[in-house]
Backbone as a chain_set.jsonl record, in Angstrom:
{"seq": "XXXXXXXXXXXXXXXXXXXXXXXXXXXXXXXXXXXXXXXXXXXXXXXXXXXXXXXXXXXXXXXXXXXXXXXXXXXXXXXXXXXXXXXXXXXXXXXXXXXXXXXXXXX", "coords": {"N": [[19.125, -92.79, -46.159], [17.942, -90.444, -43.995], [16.919, -87.154, -44.32], [16.869, -84.247, -42.393], [14.642, -81.99, -42.916], [12.985, -78.849, -43.107], [9.648, -77.933, -43.513], [7.908, -75.346, -45.325], [5.844, -74.379, -43.758], [6.627, -75.082, -41.146], [8.907, -73.514, -40.947], [7.82, -70.922, -41.079], [6.218, -70.951, -38.792], [8.186, -71.257, -36.787], [9.659, -68.916, -37.192], [7.723, -66.993, -36.587], [7.306, -67.587, -33.904], [9.844, -67.019, -32.831], [9.951, -64.281, -33.389], [7.791, -63.32, -31.849], [8.702, -63.929, -29.275], [10.965, -62.275, -29.136], [9.73, -59.787, -29.314], [8.238, -59.824, -26.973], [10.287, -59.878, -25.05], [11.4, -57.368, -25.589], [9.324, -55.625, -24.872], [9.149, -56.235, -22.148], [11.642, -55.376, -21.234], [11.782, -52.635, -21.869], [9.406, -51.007, -21.046], [8.469, -48.376, -20.394], [9.748, -46.735, -22.23], [8.682, -47.687, -24.628], [5.987, -47.062, -24.217], [6.183, -44.28, -24.118], [7.035, -43.807, -26.728], [4.801, -44.633, -28.186], [2.87, -42.797, -27.281], [4.046, -40.422, -28.181], [3.997, -40.884, -30.95], [1.208, -41.006, -31.391], [0.504, -38.4, -30.645], [1.874, -36.998, -32.601], [0.532, -37.894, -34.906], [-1.98, -36.837, -34.36], [-1.414, -34.061, -34.366], [-0.653, -33.79, -37.014], [-3.062, -34.416, -38.272], [-4.635, -32.206, -37.531], [-3.165, -30.256, -38.796], [-3.417, -30.878, -41.501], [-6.115, -30.867, -41.964], [-8.845, -29.155, -43.48], [-9.625, -25.643, -43.096], [-12.405, -24.294, -41.2], [-15.66, -24.168, -42.704], [-16.889, -21.367, -44.424], [-19.838, -20.087, -43.547], [-21.322, -18.112, -44.695], [-20.786, -18.182, -47.382], [-21.851, -20.557, -48.163], [-24.3, -22.121, -50.056], [-27.789, -21.934, -49.436], [-30.871, -23.606, -49.274], [-34.306, -23.49, -48.893], [-36.816, -25.752, -48.331], [-40.149, -26.273, -48.366], [-42.973, -28.138, -47.493], [-46.23, -29.286, -47.281], [-47.479, -31.789, -45.185], [-49.714, -34.344, -45.353], [-51.604, -36.045, -43.02], [-52.444, -39.47, -42.587], [-55.474, -41.377, -42.07], [-55.874, -41.209, -38.802], [-57.561, -42.24, -36.883], [-58.155, -44.896, -37.529], [-55.648, -46.081, -37.13], [-55.287, -45.624, -34.401], [-57.387, -47.174, -33.402], [-56.488, -49.742, -34.182], [-54.163, -49.943, -32.653], [-55.256, -49.878, -30.096], [-56.299, -52.381, -29.796], [-54.189, -54.004, -29.239], [-52.532, -55.577, -26.609], [-50.421, -54.273, -24.246], [-47.601, -54.669, -22.137], [-45.963, -52.812, -19.953], [-42.923, -52.057, -18.323], [-41.033, -50.624, -15.692], [-37.858, -49.946, -14.564], [-35.754, -48.894, -11.982], [-32.533, -47.737, -11.402], [-30.161, -46.921, -9.152], [-27.139, -45.407, -8.743], [-24.882, -45.037, -6.342], [-22.141, -43.207, -5.06], [-19.366, -44.961, -3.785], [-18.372, -45.063, -0.46], [-15.141, -44.625, 0.378], [-13.946, -44.753, 2.802], [-15.372, -46.382, 4.461], [-16.361, -49.795, 4.743], [-18.67, -51.823, 2.956], [-21.388, -53.548, 4.395]], "CA": [[19.547, -91.777, -45.235], [16.864, -89.484, -43.826], [17.367, -85.772, -44.166], [16.004, -83.416, -41.564], [14.318, -80.755, -43.627], [11.827, -78.142, -42.59], [8.707, -77.479, -44.525], [7.732, -73.893, -45.247], [4.964, -74.096, -42.62], [7.441, -75.148, -39.939], [9.795, -72.358, -40.945], [7.013, -69.748, -40.744], [5.837, -71.076, -37.38], [9.364, -70.985, -35.958], [9.989, -67.499, -37.325], [6.71, -66.243, -35.834], [7.575, -67.819, -32.485], [11.036, -66.242, -32.476], [9.6, -62.869, -33.423], [6.942, -62.998, -30.696], [9.548, -63.946, -28.076], [11.79, -61.067, -29.149], [8.844, -58.658, -29.012], [7.9, -59.924, -25.553], [11.461, -59.43, -24.289], [11.55, -55.931, -25.785], [8.306, -54.954, -24.059], [9.496, -56.418, -20.743], [12.854, -54.61, -20.901], [11.637, -51.197, -22.093], [7.974, -50.668, -21.1], [8.226, -46.932, -20.38], [10.211, -46.17, -23.501], [7.694, -48.038, -25.643], [4.78, -46.273, -23.962], [6.479, -42.908, -24.532], [7.082, -43.79, -28.188], [3.419, -44.726, -28.673], [2.226, -41.516, -26.995], [4.634, -39.448, -29.091], [3.473, -41.159, -32.292], [-0.197, -40.592, -31.427], [0.479, -36.937, -30.624], [2.295, -36.557, -33.928], [-0.562, -38.145, -35.838], [-3.03, -35.858, -34.062], [-0.974, -32.754, -34.863], [-0.709, -33.849, -38.478], [-4.47, -34.367, -38.671], [-5.084, -30.824, -37.428], [-2.461, -29.46, -39.795], [-3.874, -31.215, -42.845], [-7.563, -30.645, -42.062], [-9.184, -27.842, -44.036], [-10.234, -24.743, -42.108], [-13.863, -24.343, -41.146], [-16.383, -23.675, -43.869], [-17.516, -20.075, -44.235], [-21.264, -20.331, -43.722], [-21.914, -17.066, -45.525], [-20.632, -18.545, -48.792], [-22.513, -21.828, -48.414], [-25.667, -21.897, -50.554], [-28.845, -22.514, -48.617], [-32.154, -23.744, -49.941], [-35.393, -23.857, -47.998], [-37.857, -26.538, -48.987], [-41.31, -26.438, -47.491], [-43.981, -29.005, -48.079], [-47.218, -29.684, -46.287], [-47.607, -33.246, -45.087], [-51.064, -34.741, -44.965], [-51.586, -37.267, -42.214], [-53.449, -40.46, -42.954], [-56.56, -41.537, -41.115], [-55.307, -41.618, -37.526], [-58.54, -42.961, -36.056], [-57.982, -46.32, -37.802], [-54.417, -46.509, -36.478], [-55.538, -45.647, -32.955], [-58.223, -48.351, -33.145], [-55.637, -50.931, -34.296], [-53.258, -49.991, -31.502], [-56.002, -50.133, -28.862], [-56.574, -53.815, -29.722], [-52.961, -54.695, -28.828], [-52.283, -55.426, -25.183], [-49.013, -54.008, -23.959], [-47.178, -54.728, -20.748], [-44.811, -51.936, -19.812], [-42.233, -52.184, -17.049], [-40.061, -49.568, -15.433], [-36.87, -50.296, -13.549], [-34.9, -47.778, -11.578], [-31.222, -48.145, -10.898], [-29.472, -45.773, -8.581], [-25.733, -45.68, -8.484], [-24.37, -44.101, -5.354], [-20.688, -43.345, -4.923], [-18.976, -45.802, -2.661], [-17.54, -44.373, 0.532], [-13.89, -45.362, 0.46], [-13.522, -44.851, 4.19], [-16.112, -47.451, 5.141], [-16.653, -50.97, 3.924], [-20.102, -52.165, 2.927], [-21.741, -54.8, 5.077]], "C": [[18.446, -90.713, -45.17], [17.463, -88.097, -43.604], [16.359, -85.031, -43.305], [15.774, -82.096, -42.291], [13.062, -80.147, -43.014], [10.916, -77.777, -43.746], [8.524, -75.973, -44.356], [6.812, -73.519, -44.088], [5.739, -74.108, -41.314], [8.342, -73.926, -39.836], [9.032, -71.094, -40.541], [6.602, -69.785, -39.275], [7.002, -70.74, -36.468], [9.741, -69.51, -36.02], [9.006, -66.643, -36.538], [6.939, -66.4, -34.335], [8.771, -67.006, -32.025], [10.722, -64.748, -32.423], [8.745, -62.479, -32.218], [7.742, -63.01, -29.404], [10.418, -62.705, -28.0], [10.953, -59.842, -28.795], [8.475, -58.65, -27.531], [9.051, -59.442, -24.696], [11.648, -57.918, -24.404], [10.56, -55.161, -24.921], [8.638, -55.077, -22.579], [10.698, -55.569, -20.343], [12.629, -53.106, -20.971], [10.171, -50.759, -22.112], [7.714, -49.159, -21.169], [8.645, -46.286, -21.696], [9.216, -46.47, -24.614], [6.403, -47.246, -25.457], [4.998, -44.828, -24.403], [6.505, -42.8, -26.05], [5.673, -43.838, -28.775], [2.696, -43.4, -28.457], [2.742, -40.438, -27.948], [4.105, -39.642, -30.515], [2.018, -40.716, -32.408], [-0.332, -39.075, -31.425], [0.884, -36.385, -31.985], [1.217, -36.756, -34.962], [-1.697, -37.145, -35.627], [-2.668, -34.481, -34.571], [-1.025, -32.713, -36.383], [-2.149, -33.754, -38.964], [-4.996, -32.935, -38.59], [-4.411, -29.947, -38.472], [-2.978, -29.673, -41.202], [-5.348, -30.875, -43.039], [-7.847, -29.257, -42.632], [-9.783, -26.959, -42.948], [-11.751, -24.842, -42.179], [-14.498, -23.7, -42.359], [-17.008, -22.333, -43.518], [-19.002, -20.217, -44.551], [-21.922, -19.272, -44.613], [-21.829, -17.437, -47.005], [-21.307, -19.866, -49.144], [-23.929, -21.569, -48.91], [-26.685, -22.612, -49.674], [-30.14, -22.532, -49.406], [-33.188, -24.199, -48.927], [-36.449, -24.593, -48.806], [-38.994, -26.707, -47.988], [-42.354, -27.259, -48.226], [-44.971, -29.38, -46.988], [-47.394, -31.201, -46.346], [-49.004, -33.566, -44.583], [-50.978, -36.046, -44.18], [-52.713, -38.194, -42.676], [-54.517, -40.511, -41.869], [-55.994, -42.074, -39.804], [-56.287, -42.421, -36.682], [-58.431, -44.469, -36.285], [-56.721, -46.874, -37.138], [-54.601, -46.598, -34.973], [-56.388, -46.856, -32.585], [-57.399, -49.628, -33.197], [-54.726, -51.068, -33.094], [-54.001, -50.292, -30.204], [-56.325, -51.62, -28.704], [-55.367, -54.617, -29.269], [-52.765, -54.484, -27.338], [-50.778, -55.292, -24.956], [-48.757, -54.152, -22.473], [-45.887, -53.918, -20.636], [-44.234, -52.079, -18.41], [-41.261, -51.033, -16.91], [-39.152, -50.026, -14.305], [-36.047, -49.064, -13.234], [-33.616, -48.339, -10.996], [-30.526, -46.907, -10.405], [-28.055, -46.178, -8.246], [-25.219, -44.619, -7.532], [-22.864, -44.29, -5.233], [-20.35, -44.118, -3.662], [-18.069, -45.006, -1.731], [-16.27, -45.19, 0.726], [-13.406, -45.545, 1.898], [-14.181, -46.005, 4.921], [-16.306, -48.613, 4.197], [-18.145, -51.242, 3.995], [-20.336, -53.492, 3.619], [-22.957, -55.369, 4.461]], "O": [[18.07, -90.148, -46.197], [18.383, -87.911, -42.808], [15.149, -85.177, -43.475], [16.622, -81.204, -42.272], [12.203, -80.848, -42.478], [11.368, -77.365, -44.814], [8.944, -75.401, -43.351], [6.977, -72.454, -43.493], [5.536, -73.241, -40.464], [8.515, -73.368, -38.753], [9.532, -70.289, -39.756], [6.637, -68.76, -38.593], [6.833, -70.02, -35.484], [10.104, -68.92, -35.002], [9.405, -65.674, -35.893], [6.78, -65.441, -33.58], [8.735, -66.379, -30.967], [11.173, -64.041, -31.522], [8.954, -61.418, -31.629], [7.494, -62.189, -28.52], [10.595, -62.138, -26.922], [11.409, -58.963, -28.063], [8.409, -57.59, -26.91], [8.852, -58.697, -23.737], [12.012, -57.261, -23.429], [10.918, -54.155, -24.308], [8.433, -54.126, -21.824], [10.757, -55.09, -19.211], [13.235, -52.366, -20.196], [9.727, -50.187, -23.108], [6.841, -48.713, -21.913], [7.966, -45.394, -22.205], [8.937, -45.609, -25.449], [5.795, -46.809, -26.434], [4.108, -44.217, -24.993], [6.043, -41.802, -26.603], [5.389, -43.155, -29.758], [1.988, -42.928, -29.347], [1.964, -39.636, -28.462], [3.802, -38.668, -31.203], [1.632, -40.115, -33.411], [-1.183, -38.523, -32.123], [0.3, -35.413, -32.464], [1.0, -35.889, -35.808], [-2.3, -36.665, -36.586], [-3.511, -33.794, -35.148], [-1.403, -31.697, -36.966], [-2.426, -33.085, -39.959], [-5.724, -32.493, -39.479], [-5.017, -29.001, -38.976], [-2.978, -28.745, -42.012], [-5.781, -30.623, -44.163], [-7.159, -28.293, -42.296], [-10.377, -27.458, -41.992], [-12.302, -25.412, -43.12], [-13.93, -22.791, -42.964], [-17.589, -22.174, -42.444], [-19.375, -20.443, -45.703], [-22.966, -19.526, -45.215], [-22.695, -17.055, -47.793], [-21.329, -20.252, -50.313], [-24.688, -20.862, -48.248], [-26.469, -23.74, -49.23], [-30.459, -21.582, -50.12], [-32.978, -25.167, -48.196], [-36.913, -24.106, -49.838], [-38.797, -27.231, -46.892], [-42.579, -27.088, -49.425], [-44.57, -29.752, -45.885], [-47.449, -31.8, -47.42], [-49.416, -33.11, -43.516], [-50.362, -37.016, -44.619], [-53.781, -37.748, -43.094], [-54.46, -39.778, -40.882], [-55.671, -43.258, -39.704], [-55.862, -43.213, -35.841], [-58.596, -45.246, -35.345], [-56.72, -48.001, -36.641], [-54.124, -47.54, -34.341], [-56.14, -47.496, -31.564], [-57.579, -50.511, -32.358], [-54.532, -52.166, -32.572], [-53.43, -50.903, -29.3], [-56.598, -52.074, -27.593], [-55.502, -55.797, -28.945], [-52.823, -53.355, -26.851], [-49.985, -56.107, -25.426], [-49.601, -53.797, -21.65], [-44.849, -54.309, -21.17], [-44.972, -52.208, -17.433], [-40.731, -50.529, -17.9], [-39.611, -50.437, -13.239], [-35.692, -48.292, -14.125], [-33.622, -49.285, -10.209], [-30.324, -45.953, -11.156], [-27.815, -47.167, -7.554], [-25.133, -43.443, -7.884], [-22.371, -45.416, -5.298], [-20.973, -43.942, -2.614], [-17.119, -44.358, -2.171], [-16.328, -46.328, 1.192], [-12.556, -46.392, 2.171], [-13.628, -46.544, 5.879], [-16.405, -48.428, 2.984], [-18.797, -50.922, 4.989], [-19.571, -54.441, 3.446], [-23.428, -56.424, 4.884]]}, "num_chains": 1, "name": "protein.A"}
């Protein structure tokens, strides 16, 4: 006698399918309510972020240190000579985007 049993993979697949169908029906039945809930949640998260964030740092109390150092450049004439031996091909493209006149169609 053969028993019809489901393996755990089949059970998970069926459960995922049922859940996705229920979610699809929920979105189709209540799109505006779901959009409002998402917007409200995002606004709440944003307000919480501003509420939790520390106030701006007082720059007067921040320690500042100036470090100055002279930088010696290497022999630039050798670098210029090396670069002059390389042939470069430079191209320039211009793209102009003009607003489309909604009253007229383009031909």
